Amino acid sequence: MEAKFQIFLILLAALAGTALLARRINVAPAILLLLAGIALAFVPGMPSLELPPELVLLVVLPPLIYSASVAMSWREFKHNLRPIVLLSVGCVIFTAFAVAAATHYLIGLPWDVGFLLGAIVAPPDVVAPLAIARKLGMPRRILVILEGEGLANDATALILYRFAVVAISTHLFSLPKAAGTFVVIVAGEVLFGAAVGWLSLRARHRARDPQIEITLSLITPYIAYWIPEHFGGSGVISTVACGLYMSWNGPLLISSATRLQGIFFWDLVIYLIEGLLFLLTGFQMRSLFEKSKAFPLDDILYATALVAVIVIVARFAWVFPATYLPRLSKRVRERDPSPPWQWVFAIAFTGVRGAVSLAAALALPFALPGGEDFPYRDLILFVAFGVIFITLVGLGWGCRRWSAGSASRGTAARNMPRSTNPKSRRGAKRLVLRLSHSTPSPTTANCPTRWSSCCGRGTRPAPTSCRIRSIPTSMMCRRPGRP
């Protein structure tokens, strides 16, 4: 017990030191944390740390998804629903099929095993892309799309993952049945997540104590995740729905004192979880290195490089058509003009894989129901870690060239009015109008009063009276008809 606690203190010290170094050299902390975990794994005398898959899927993933969902504006999520769905559902399925086809024809893996590998490496991480994108200062809409994708793509991947495991175990698979099951799972989890959010808000409102309310907020994501997961769902969609419901309705029932304390509490919890997760992911390199001696090194490197290239190319092949083809419709083009290609490239380039892919690979059973070994299990594990390393380190370093300084400057020059010099009265007026139309005020963006005459769709600045009424306090933010 004492040795485990010492290792925990070492990890905390490595987390703090790596974060300081990342700030000093202006690099995303996730990259250095993964490299630090690999370096610590090979330190003489350091015990081998196995990352239990249930630790990531059942303990770590729910609070990460829930926190990101609560922090996201429901209005922004709804406004960007089309690109989020195309990425979190369409791109994941497309990437899984691309990996399955490539590994089947070039390596000789069976179709079901290749599809399983594709489902594991298809979803970008919920943490790493945002950590890199925020560090680089990318435009707000890119962050919203990446965050929304990270919230929902794990659900698609985990459902495909379970279909593939069942197909390998039973040698039976029906595409219509799988599609119907997918729709039922999504609809059921959305309703269940909203119900959990409703119950949690009412319980916290009755408690009226910040400590108790924060404790209930910590329990909420696990209830929303574990119950659907236990009955064969993914749990991710339910947790996202619960978090978005809390984000939209929370200011009506949660006091400002509780929200203030909850922000500091959740910031610390998420910071520790994210940092330790990247360190522990790097620690898996040691056990994988010991197992790799039973396989030819050339086969492992070839399979890893092939899958990494397919994953990266498939994301580019999906993102650009999915962005510009819908805008061939005049209705879509008028409502949402085409973004600059730098933004689309940044979204395609930030396809970083993370610990969820590794946890899914580790969760594979060792044997089939008949007793024979699970086919290609170790190879899938090696390839999953290799794809995580290549995308996180390689794409993470490459993203530094596509920070907002280069992408947003070209966009600003392209979309800004002719005169926005604040020293000029006309230019200052145009600048204020442009900013008010493109970026609503924070109070308007999350206005919980739901008065369409004030908030609308965020396309026009709200009047002063609405901004005053949308202050998120229990006394000044009542719905019409409430005393």
GROMACS .gro file of C-alpha atoms in nm:
model
  483
    1MET     CA    1   0.000   0.000   0.000
    2GLU     CA    2   0.282   0.239   0.085
    3ALA     CA    3   0.456   0.165  -0.244
    4LYS     CA    4   0.139   0.243  -0.441
    5PHE     CA    5   0.098   0.571  -0.257
    6GLN     CA    6   0.458   0.661  -0.335
    7ILE     CA    7   0.397   0.591  -0.703
    8PHE     CA    8   0.090   0.813  -0.687
    9LEU     CA    9   0.298   1.097  -0.540
   10ILE     CA   10   0.558   1.047  -0.815
   11LEU     CA   11   0.284   1.075  -1.077
   12LEU     CA   12   0.152   1.395  -0.920
   13ALA     CA   13   0.503   1.544  -0.914
   14ALA     CA   14   0.554   1.443  -1.278
   15LEU     CA   15   0.218   1.598  -1.366
   16ALA     CA   16   0.306   1.931  -1.206
   17GLY     CA   17   0.661   1.940  -1.347
   18THR     CA   18   0.550   1.846  -1.698
   19ALA     CA   19   0.277   2.111  -1.693
   20LEU     CA   20   0.531   2.379  -1.596
   21LEU     CA   21   0.769   2.264  -1.870
   22ALA     CA   22   0.489   2.263  -2.128
   23ARG     CA   23   0.400   2.621  -2.035
   24ARG     CA   24   0.764   2.726  -2.059
   25ILE     CA   25   0.823   2.580  -2.408
   26ASN     CA   26   0.465   2.650  -2.528
   27VAL     CA   27   0.366   2.290  -2.604
   28ALA     CA   28   0.036   2.118  -2.532
   29PRO     CA   29   0.073   1.940  -2.193
   30ALA     CA   30  -0.090   1.621  -2.327
   31ILE     CA   31   0.208   1.556  -2.557
   32LEU     CA   32   0.469   1.596  -2.285
   33LEU     CA   33   0.262   1.395  -2.036
   34LEU     CA   34   0.251   1.098  -2.273
   35LEU     CA   35   0.626   1.120  -2.334
   36ALA     CA   36   0.689   1.158  -1.960
   37GLY     CA   37   0.481   0.849  -1.890
   38ILE     CA   38   0.685   0.648  -2.144
   39ALA     CA   39   1.010   0.772  -1.989
   40LEU     CA   40   0.897   0.689  -1.635
   41ALA     CA   41   0.789   0.340  -1.743
   42PHE     CA   42   1.149   0.249  -1.830
   43VAL     CA   43   1.310   0.399  -1.518
   44PRO     CA   44   1.503   0.122  -1.335
   45GLY     CA   45   1.316   0.004  -1.029
   46MET     CA   46   0.983   0.152  -1.139
   47PRO     CA   47   0.713  -0.115  -1.115
   48SER     CA   48   0.498  -0.193  -1.415
   49LEU     CA   49   0.159  -0.019  -1.403
   50GLU     CA   50  -0.124  -0.180  -1.594
   51LEU     CA   51  -0.411   0.047  -1.695
   52PRO     CA   52  -0.731  -0.144  -1.614
   53PRO     CA   53  -0.983  -0.086  -1.894
   54GLU     CA   54  -1.271  -0.057  -1.648
   55LEU     CA   55  -1.083   0.231  -1.482
   56VAL     CA   56  -1.108   0.435  -1.803
   57LEU     CA   57  -1.446   0.323  -1.931
   58LEU     CA   58  -1.634   0.318  -1.599
   59VAL     CA   59  -1.449   0.558  -1.368
   60VAL     CA   60  -1.260   0.817  -1.573
   61LEU     CA   61  -1.476   0.865  -1.882
   62PRO     CA   62  -1.809   0.966  -1.715
   63PRO     CA   63  -1.682   1.278  -1.530
   64LEU     CA   64  -1.480   1.390  -1.833
   65ILE     CA   65  -1.780   1.371  -2.065
   66TYR     CA   66  -2.019   1.519  -1.809
   67SER     CA   67  -1.793   1.814  -1.729
   68ALA     CA   68  -1.744   1.897  -2.096
   69SER     CA   69  -2.120   1.871  -2.158
   70VAL     CA   70  -2.208   2.103  -1.872
   71ALA     CA   71  -1.948   2.355  -1.985
   72MET     CA   72  -2.083   2.356  -2.341
   73SER     CA   73  -2.354   2.601  -2.439
   74TRP     CA   74  -2.667   2.423  -2.557
   75ARG     CA   75  -2.727   2.699  -2.810
   76GLU     CA   76  -2.380   2.650  -2.961
   77PHE     CA   77  -2.421   2.273  -2.962
   78LYS     CA   78  -2.756   2.299  -3.141
   79HIS     CA   79  -2.622   2.556  -3.387
   80ASN     CA   80  -2.334   2.322  -3.481
   81LEU     CA   81  -2.534   1.999  -3.464
   82ARG     CA   82  -2.488   1.913  -3.832
   83PRO     CA   83  -2.104   1.914  -3.834
   84ILE     CA   84  -2.097   1.746  -3.492
   85VAL     CA   85  -2.321   1.458  -3.608
   86LEU     CA   86  -2.132   1.421  -3.935
   87LEU     CA   87  -1.805   1.388  -3.744
   88SER     CA   88  -1.916   1.188  -3.441
   89VAL     CA   89  -2.126   0.937  -3.637
   90GLY     CA   90  -2.039   0.956  -4.006
   91CYS     CA   91  -1.663   1.000  -3.975
   92VAL     CA   92  -1.631   0.724  -3.712
   93ILE     CA   93  -1.822   0.472  -3.924
   94PHE     CA   94  -1.634   0.575  -4.239
   95THR     CA   95  -1.297   0.541  -4.064
   96ALA     CA   96  -1.387   0.201  -3.919
   97PHE     CA   97  -1.480   0.066  -4.263
   98ALA     CA   98  -1.165   0.218  -4.419
   99VAL     CA   99  -0.943   0.050  -4.158
  100ALA     CA  100  -1.126  -0.281  -4.203
  101ALA     CA  101  -1.083  -0.273  -4.582
  102ALA     CA  102  -0.715  -0.173  -4.566
  103THR     CA  103  -0.618  -0.434  -4.309
  104HIS     CA  104  -0.815  -0.704  -4.491
  105TYR     CA  105  -0.660  -0.649  -4.833
  106LEU     CA  106  -0.308  -0.543  -4.728
  107ILE     CA  107  -0.245  -0.744  -4.411
  108GLY     CA  108  -0.490  -1.028  -4.446
  109LEU     CA  109  -0.697  -0.973  -4.132
  110PRO     CA  110  -1.051  -1.111  -4.136
  111TRP     CA  111  -1.324  -0.854  -4.200
  112ASP     CA  112  -1.468  -0.876  -3.850
  113VAL     CA  113  -1.127  -0.835  -3.684
  114GLY     CA  114  -1.043  -0.543  -3.912
  115PHE     CA  115  -1.375  -0.377  -3.834
  116LEU     CA  116  -1.307  -0.427  -3.461
  117LEU     CA  117  -0.968  -0.262  -3.498
  118GLY     CA  118  -1.129   0.022  -3.692
  119ALA     CA  119  -1.390   0.077  -3.422
  120ILE     CA  120  -1.113   0.099  -3.161
  121VAL     CA  121  -0.894   0.355  -3.340
  122ALA     CA  122  -1.171   0.552  -3.518
  123PRO     CA  123  -1.286   0.797  -3.245
  124PRO     CA  124  -1.065   1.096  -3.162
  125ASP     CA  125  -1.007   1.149  -2.793
  126VAL     CA  126  -1.242   1.362  -2.585
  127VAL     CA  127  -0.951   1.531  -2.403
  128ALA     CA  128  -0.638   1.555  -2.617
  129PRO     CA  129  -0.772   1.749  -2.920
  130LEU     CA  130  -0.930   2.014  -2.700
  131ALA     CA  131  -0.618   2.044  -2.488
  132ILE     CA  132  -0.410   2.103  -2.801
  133ALA     CA  133  -0.667   2.330  -2.968
  134ARG     CA  134  -0.710   2.550  -2.661
  135LYS     CA  135  -0.335   2.578  -2.620
  136LEU     CA  136  -0.304   2.695  -2.980
  137GLY     CA  137  -0.588   2.944  -2.945
  138MET     CA  138  -0.803   2.814  -3.230
  139PRO     CA  139  -1.130   2.994  -3.316
  140ARG     CA  140  -1.427   2.938  -3.090
  141ARG     CA  141  -1.636   2.750  -3.345
  142ILE     CA  142  -1.358   2.497  -3.406
  143LEU     CA  143  -1.343   2.435  -3.032
  144VAL     CA  144  -1.719   2.386  -3.014
  145ILE     CA  145  -1.719   2.137  -3.303
  146LEU     CA  146  -1.423   1.942  -3.163
  147GLU     CA  147  -1.579   1.937  -2.819
  148GLY     CA  148  -1.915   1.822  -2.951
  149GLU     CA  149  -1.747   1.554  -3.161
  150GLY     CA  150  -1.545   1.430  -2.864
  151LEU     CA  151  -1.860   1.405  -2.655
  152ALA     CA  152  -2.054   1.187  -2.900
  153ASN     CA  153  -1.802   0.989  -3.106
  154ASP     CA  154  -1.712   0.754  -2.820
  155ALA     CA  155  -2.073   0.636  -2.813
  156THR     CA  156  -2.066   0.549  -3.184
  157ALA     CA  157  -1.730   0.375  -3.153
  158LEU     CA  158  -1.822   0.174  -2.842
  159ILE     CA  159  -2.147   0.055  -2.999
  160LEU     CA  160  -1.959  -0.054  -3.314
  161TYR     CA  161  -1.699  -0.214  -3.088
  162ARG     CA  162  -1.960  -0.429  -2.916
  163PHE     CA  163  -2.119  -0.529  -3.246
  164ALA     CA  164  -1.775  -0.639  -3.373
  165VAL     CA  165  -1.694  -0.839  -3.058
  166VAL     CA  166  -2.029  -1.018  -3.081
  167ALA     CA  167  -1.971  -1.090  -3.451
  168ILE     CA  168  -1.626  -1.240  -3.378
  169SER     CA  169  -1.757  -1.445  -3.084
  170THR     CA  170  -2.071  -1.580  -3.252
  171HIS     CA  171  -1.980  -1.544  -3.624
  172LEU     CA  172  -2.323  -1.387  -3.675
  173PHE     CA  173  -2.391  -1.030  -3.782
  174SER     CA  174  -2.697  -0.859  -3.931
  175LEU     CA  175  -2.658  -0.504  -4.060
  176PRO     CA  176  -3.032  -0.411  -4.045
  177LYS     CA  177  -3.058  -0.548  -3.692
  178ALA     CA  178  -2.744  -0.363  -3.585
  179ALA     CA  179  -2.873  -0.036  -3.737
  180GLY     CA  180  -3.206  -0.072  -3.559
  181THR     CA  181  -3.033  -0.145  -3.230
  182PHE     CA  182  -2.814   0.161  -3.277
  183VAL     CA  183  -3.116   0.389  -3.322
  184VAL     CA  184  -3.293   0.241  -3.019
  185ILE     CA  185  -2.983   0.286  -2.802
  186VAL     CA  186  -2.939   0.649  -2.906
  187ALA     CA  187  -3.305   0.741  -2.848
  188GLY     CA  188  -3.326   0.556  -2.518
  189GLU     CA  189  -3.008   0.707  -2.380
  190VAL     CA  190  -3.111   1.062  -2.473
  191LEU     CA  191  -3.436   1.023  -2.280
  192PHE     CA  192  -3.266   0.853  -1.985
  193GLY     CA  193  -2.993   1.118  -1.965
  194ALA     CA  194  -3.248   1.400  -1.962
  195ALA     CA  195  -3.442   1.220  -1.687
  196VAL     CA  196  -3.128   1.182  -1.474
  197GLY     CA  197  -3.050   1.551  -1.522
  198TRP     CA  198  -3.404   1.646  -1.419
  199LEU     CA  199  -3.387   1.436  -1.102
  200SER     CA  200  -3.040   1.561  -1.016
  201LEU     CA  201  -3.140   1.926  -1.050
  202ARG     CA  202  -3.446   1.879  -0.828
  203ALA     CA  203  -3.243   1.696  -0.564
  204ARG     CA  204  -2.975   1.965  -0.563
  205HIS     CA  205  -3.236   2.240  -0.546
  206ARG     CA  206  -3.391   2.080  -0.238
  207ALA     CA  207  -3.055   2.028  -0.069
  208ARG     CA  208  -2.963   2.402  -0.066
  209ASP     CA  209  -2.613   2.326   0.062
  210PRO     CA  210  -2.305   2.373  -0.161
  211GLN     CA  211  -2.117   2.071  -0.024
  212ILE     CA  212  -2.413   1.839  -0.067
  213GLU     CA  213  -2.492   1.977  -0.412
  214ILE     CA  214  -2.134   1.931  -0.533
  215THR     CA  215  -2.138   1.575  -0.399
  216LEU     CA  216  -2.459   1.508  -0.592
  217SER     CA  217  -2.301   1.658  -0.903
  218LEU     CA  218  -2.014   1.410  -0.870
  219ILE     CA  219  -2.258   1.118  -0.848
  220THR     CA  220  -2.473   1.232  -1.141
  221PRO     CA  221  -2.242   1.131  -1.433
  222TYR     CA  222  -2.193   0.782  -1.294
  223ILE     CA  223  -2.567   0.722  -1.265
  224ALA     CA  224  -2.617   0.849  -1.620
  225TYR     CA  225  -2.334   0.631  -1.753
  226TRP     CA  226  -2.342   0.306  -1.555
  227ILE     CA  227  -2.710   0.214  -1.589
  228PRO     CA  228  -2.728   0.226  -1.973
  229GLU     CA  229  -2.387   0.062  -1.995
  230HIS     CA  230  -2.508  -0.222  -1.772
  231PHE     CA  231  -2.803  -0.290  -2.005
  232GLY     CA  232  -2.593  -0.304  -2.320
  233GLY     CA  233  -2.575   0.060  -2.425
  234SER     CA  234  -2.272   0.285  -2.434
  235GLY     CA  235  -2.359   0.526  -2.153
  236VAL     CA  236  -2.185   0.809  -2.336
  237ILE     CA  237  -2.492   0.954  -2.506
  238SER     CA  238  -2.685   0.941  -2.180
  239THR     CA  239  -2.409   1.130  -2.000
  240VAL     CA  240  -2.391   1.391  -2.275
  241ALA     CA  241  -2.769   1.442  -2.268
  242CYS     CA  242  -2.759   1.475  -1.889
  243GLY     CA  243  -2.477   1.731  -1.904
  244LEU     CA  244  -2.647   1.941  -2.173
  245TYR     CA  245  -2.972   1.937  -1.974
  246MET     CA  246  -2.784   2.059  -1.668
  247SER     CA  247  -2.612   2.328  -1.873
  248TRP     CA  248  -2.946   2.461  -2.004
  249ASN     CA  249  -3.156   2.437  -1.685
  250GLY     CA  250  -2.894   2.454  -1.410
  251PRO     CA  251  -2.884   2.833  -1.368
  252LEU     CA  252  -3.256   2.827  -1.283
  253LEU     CA  253  -3.220   2.598  -0.981
  254ILE     CA  254  -2.855   2.613  -0.868
  255SER     CA  255  -2.742   2.906  -0.657
  256SER     CA  256  -2.453   3.126  -0.761
  257ALA     CA  257  -2.250   3.026  -0.451
  258THR     CA  258  -2.279   2.657  -0.542
  259ARG     CA  259  -2.186   2.722  -0.904
  260LEU     CA  260  -1.880   2.920  -0.799
  261GLN     CA  261  -1.753   2.646  -0.568
  262GLY     CA  262  -1.841   2.379  -0.823
  263ILE     CA  263  -1.630   2.548  -1.091
  264PHE     CA  264  -1.316   2.533  -0.878
  265PHE     CA  265  -1.390   2.175  -0.767
  266TRP     CA  266  -1.453   2.040  -1.116
  267ASP     CA  267  -1.156   2.228  -1.265
  268LEU     CA  268  -0.922   2.054  -1.019
  269VAL     CA  269  -1.084   1.712  -1.067
  270ILE     CA  270  -1.067   1.730  -1.446
  271TYR     CA  271  -0.709   1.861  -1.440
  272LEU     CA  272  -0.593   1.567  -1.225
  273ILE     CA  273  -0.790   1.309  -1.424
  274GLU     CA  274  -0.664   1.429  -1.762
  275GLY     CA  275  -0.301   1.453  -1.652
  276LEU     CA  276  -0.290   1.116  -1.477
  277LEU     CA  277  -0.469   0.955  -1.772
  278PHE     CA  278  -0.201   1.064  -2.020
  279LEU     CA  279   0.077   0.957  -1.781
  280LEU     CA  280  -0.077   0.613  -1.729
  281THR     CA  281  -0.129   0.576  -2.104
  282GLY     CA  282   0.246   0.631  -2.151
  283PHE     CA  283   0.317   0.376  -1.879
  284GLN     CA  284   0.157   0.105  -2.093
  285MET     CA  285   0.455   0.120  -2.329
  286ARG     CA  286   0.659  -0.099  -2.096
  287SER     CA  287   0.414  -0.389  -2.083
  288LEU     CA  288   0.354  -0.363  -2.458
  289PHE     CA  289   0.728  -0.371  -2.520
  290GLU     CA  290   0.760  -0.689  -2.316
  291LYS     CA  291   0.478  -0.856  -2.508
  292SER     CA  292   0.608  -0.746  -2.847
  293LYS     CA  293   0.900  -0.989  -2.828
  294ALA     CA  294   0.664  -1.269  -2.931
  295PHE     CA  295   0.584  -1.094  -3.262
  296PRO     CA  296   0.807  -0.998  -3.554
  297LEU     CA  297   0.896  -0.633  -3.520
  298ASP     CA  298   0.848  -0.568  -3.892
  299ASP     CA  299   0.488  -0.691  -3.882
  300ILE     CA  300   0.405  -0.469  -3.583
  301LEU     CA  301   0.561  -0.157  -3.737
  302TYR     CA  302   0.399  -0.217  -4.076
  303ALA     CA  303   0.053  -0.272  -3.929
  304THR     CA  304   0.084   0.032  -3.701
  305ALA     CA  305   0.206   0.262  -3.980
  306LEU     CA  306  -0.065   0.138  -4.218
  307VAL     CA  307  -0.351   0.190  -3.970
  308ALA     CA  308  -0.217   0.532  -3.863
  309VAL     CA  309  -0.200   0.650  -4.224
  310ILE     CA  310  -0.549   0.518  -4.301
  311VAL     CA  311  -0.693   0.685  -3.990
  312ILE     CA  312  -0.540   1.024  -4.077
  313VAL     CA  313  -0.623   1.009  -4.449
  314ALA     CA  314  -0.980   0.887  -4.385
  315ARG     CA  315  -1.049   1.186  -4.160
  316PHE     CA  316  -0.932   1.429  -4.429
  317ALA     CA  317  -1.130   1.240  -4.693
  318TRP     CA  318  -1.444   1.276  -4.483
  319VAL     CA  319  -1.412   1.625  -4.332
  320PHE     CA  320  -1.368   1.829  -4.651
  321PRO     CA  321  -1.664   1.680  -4.846
  322ALA     CA  322  -1.880   1.678  -4.531
  323THR     CA  323  -1.809   2.049  -4.490
  324TYR     CA  324  -1.862   2.176  -4.843
  325LEU     CA  325  -2.107   1.931  -5.005
  326PRO     CA  326  -2.405   2.022  -4.778
  327ARG     CA  327  -2.348   2.386  -4.874
  328LEU     CA  328  -2.436   2.308  -5.234
  329SER     CA  329  -2.789   2.355  -5.105
  330LYS     CA  330  -2.883   2.722  -5.117
  331ARG     CA  331  -3.075   2.698  -4.789
  332VAL     CA  332  -2.776   2.560  -4.599
  333ARG     CA  333  -2.538   2.803  -4.766
  334GLU     CA  334  -2.746   3.107  -4.671
  335ARG     CA  335  -2.789   2.994  -4.312
  336ASP     CA  336  -2.428   2.883  -4.265
  337PRO     CA  337  -2.176   3.022  -4.520
  338SER     CA  338  -1.874   2.815  -4.612
  339PRO     CA  339  -1.587   2.845  -4.363
  340PRO     CA  340  -1.231   2.913  -4.482
  341TRP     CA  341  -1.033   2.606  -4.577
  342GLN     CA  342  -0.788   2.671  -4.289
  343TRP     CA  343  -1.066   2.597  -4.038
  344VAL     CA  344  -1.161   2.276  -4.216
  345PHE     CA  345  -0.798   2.171  -4.233
  346ALA     CA  346  -0.756   2.238  -3.860
  347ILE     CA  347  -1.057   2.019  -3.775
  348ALA     CA  348  -0.929   1.739  -3.999
  349PHE     CA  349  -0.575   1.769  -3.863
  350THR     CA  350  -0.680   1.756  -3.497
  351GLY     CA  351  -0.784   1.391  -3.505
  352VAL     CA  352  -0.587   1.283  -3.199
  353ARG     CA  353  -0.657   0.942  -3.048
  354GLY     CA  354  -0.640   0.888  -2.673
  355ALA     CA  355  -0.686   0.659  -2.377
  356VAL     CA  356  -1.038   0.548  -2.470
  357SER     CA  357  -0.899   0.362  -2.772
  358LEU     CA  358  -0.637   0.195  -2.553
  359ALA     CA  359  -0.895   0.104  -2.289
  360ALA     CA  360  -1.120  -0.052  -2.553
  361ALA     CA  361  -0.827  -0.260  -2.680
  362LEU     CA  362  -0.737  -0.368  -2.326
  363ALA     CA  363  -1.100  -0.465  -2.260
  364LEU     CA  364  -1.097  -0.730  -2.533
  365PRO     CA  365  -1.161  -1.078  -2.392
  366PHE     CA  366  -0.868  -1.317  -2.380
  367ALA     CA  367  -1.071  -1.611  -2.509
  368LEU     CA  368  -1.383  -1.679  -2.716
  369PRO     CA  369  -1.686  -1.858  -2.567
  370GLY     CA  370  -1.556  -2.184  -2.716
  371GLY     CA  371  -1.227  -2.157  -2.527
  372GLU     CA  372  -0.992  -2.065  -2.814
  373ASP     CA  373  -0.780  -1.749  -2.793
  374PHE     CA  374  -0.932  -1.424  -2.910
  375PRO     CA  375  -0.791  -1.370  -3.261
  376TYR     CA  376  -0.520  -1.105  -3.305
  377ARG     CA  377  -0.574  -0.957  -2.958
  378ASP     CA  378  -0.211  -0.859  -2.894
  379LEU     CA  379  -0.169  -0.717  -3.244
  380ILE     CA  380  -0.478  -0.498  -3.194
  381LEU     CA  381  -0.333  -0.375  -2.865
  382PHE     CA  382   0.003  -0.284  -3.023
  383VAL     CA  383  -0.158  -0.104  -3.315
  384ALA     CA  384  -0.395   0.091  -3.088
  385PHE     CA  385  -0.108   0.225  -2.876
  386GLY     CA  386   0.097   0.303  -3.186
  387VAL     CA  387  -0.187   0.503  -3.341
  388ILE     CA  388  -0.233   0.694  -3.015
  389PHE     CA  389   0.138   0.778  -3.002
  390ILE     CA  390   0.163   0.881  -3.370
  391THR     CA  391  -0.149   1.097  -3.370
  392LEU     CA  392  -0.091   1.260  -3.032
  393VAL     CA  393   0.276   1.339  -3.074
  394GLY     CA  394   0.292   1.379  -3.453
  395LEU     CA  395  -0.033   1.565  -3.511
  396GLY     CA  396   0.001   1.752  -3.183
  397TRP     CA  397   0.336   1.900  -3.286
  398GLY     CA  398   0.208   1.965  -3.636
  399CYS     CA  399  -0.093   2.156  -3.505
  400ARG     CA  400   0.137   2.431  -3.382
  401ARG     CA  401   0.163   2.557  -3.741
  402TRP     CA  402  -0.213   2.579  -3.766
  403SER     CA  403  -0.285   2.784  -3.458
  404ALA     CA  404  -0.542   3.057  -3.461
  405GLY     CA  405  -0.273   3.313  -3.533
  406SER     CA  406  -0.247   3.186  -3.891
  407ALA     CA  407  -0.601   3.059  -3.952
  408SER     CA  408  -0.803   3.329  -3.783
  409ARG     CA  409  -0.599   3.620  -3.920
  410GLY     CA  410  -0.681   3.517  -4.276
  411THR     CA  411  -1.044   3.471  -4.181
  412ALA     CA  412  -1.063   3.805  -4.004
  413ALA     CA  413  -0.914   3.984  -4.303
  414ARG     CA  414  -1.162   3.810  -4.530
  415ASN     CA  415  -1.478   3.868  -4.326
  416MET     CA  416  -1.410   4.201  -4.153
  417PRO     CA  417  -1.571   4.520  -4.288
  418ARG     CA  418  -1.363   4.762  -4.487
  419SER     CA  419  -1.307   5.003  -4.198
  420THR     CA  420  -1.284   4.879  -3.840
  421ASN     CA  421  -1.037   5.131  -3.704
  422PRO     CA  422  -1.162   5.216  -3.354
  423LYS     CA  423  -1.025   5.568  -3.394
  424SER     CA  424  -1.277   5.619  -3.674
  425ARG     CA  425  -1.638   5.667  -3.566
  426ARG     CA  426  -1.771   5.479  -3.869
  427GLY     CA  427  -1.512   5.202  -3.831
  428ALA     CA  428  -1.586   5.161  -3.460
  429LYS     CA  429  -1.958   5.135  -3.530
  430ARG     CA  430  -1.902   4.867  -3.796
  431LEU     CA  431  -1.673   4.672  -3.564
  432VAL     CA  432  -1.931   4.675  -3.283
  433LEU     CA  433  -2.205   4.560  -3.521
  434ARG     CA  434  -1.986   4.281  -3.661
  435LEU     CA  435  -1.895   4.151  -3.316
  436SER     CA  436  -2.253   4.171  -3.191
  437HIS     CA  437  -2.381   3.973  -3.490
  438SER     CA  438  -2.110   3.704  -3.483
  439THR     CA  439  -2.047   3.655  -3.111
  440PRO     CA  440  -2.344   3.709  -2.878
  441SER     CA  441  -2.275   3.812  -2.523
  442PRO     CA  442  -2.223   3.528  -2.273
  443THR     CA  443  -2.550   3.611  -2.096
  444THR     CA  444  -2.741   3.594  -2.423
  445ALA     CA  445  -2.567   3.275  -2.540
  446ASN     CA  446  -2.683   3.083  -2.233
  447CYS     CA  447  -3.004   3.277  -2.164
  448PRO     CA  448  -3.213   3.033  -1.955
  449THR     CA  449  -3.533   3.238  -1.978
  450ARG     CA  450  -3.613   3.094  -2.322
  451TRP     CA  451  -3.784   3.415  -2.433
  452SER     CA  452  -3.750   3.399  -2.808
  453SER     CA  453  -3.818   3.771  -2.843
  454CYS     CA  454  -3.499   3.841  -2.650
  455CYS     CA  455  -3.262   3.559  -2.725
  456GLY     CA  456  -3.384   3.441  -3.063
  457ARG     CA  457  -3.115   3.230  -3.226
  458GLY     CA  458  -2.832   3.455  -3.119
  459THR     CA  459  -2.827   3.621  -3.458
  460ARG     CA  460  -2.914   3.965  -3.321
  461PRO     CA  461  -2.794   4.139  -3.005
  462ALA     CA  462  -3.045   4.106  -2.724
  463PRO     CA  463  -3.201   4.419  -2.577
  464THR     CA  464  -3.076   4.552  -2.246
  465SER     CA  465  -3.379   4.424  -2.056
  466CYS     CA  466  -3.313   4.067  -2.168
  467ARG     CA  467  -2.948   4.088  -2.068
  468ILE     CA  468  -3.054   4.200  -1.723
  469ARG     CA  469  -3.316   3.927  -1.689
  470SER     CA  470  -3.078   3.657  -1.816
  471ILE     CA  471  -2.844   3.701  -1.519
  472PRO     CA  472  -2.823   3.343  -1.388
  473THR     CA  473  -2.958   3.399  -1.036
  474SER     CA  474  -3.267   3.249  -0.882
  475MET     CA  475  -3.418   3.591  -0.812
  476MET     CA  476  -3.366   3.758  -1.152
  477CYS     CA  477  -3.401   3.465  -1.394
  478ARG     CA  478  -3.756   3.337  -1.356
  479ARG     CA  479  -3.960   3.205  -1.643
  480PRO     CA  480  -4.275   3.390  -1.740
  481GLY     CA  481  -4.562   3.308  -1.507
  482ARG     CA  482  -4.346   3.208  -1.211
  483PRO     CA  483  -4.378   3.412  -0.888
   0.00000   0.00000   0.00000
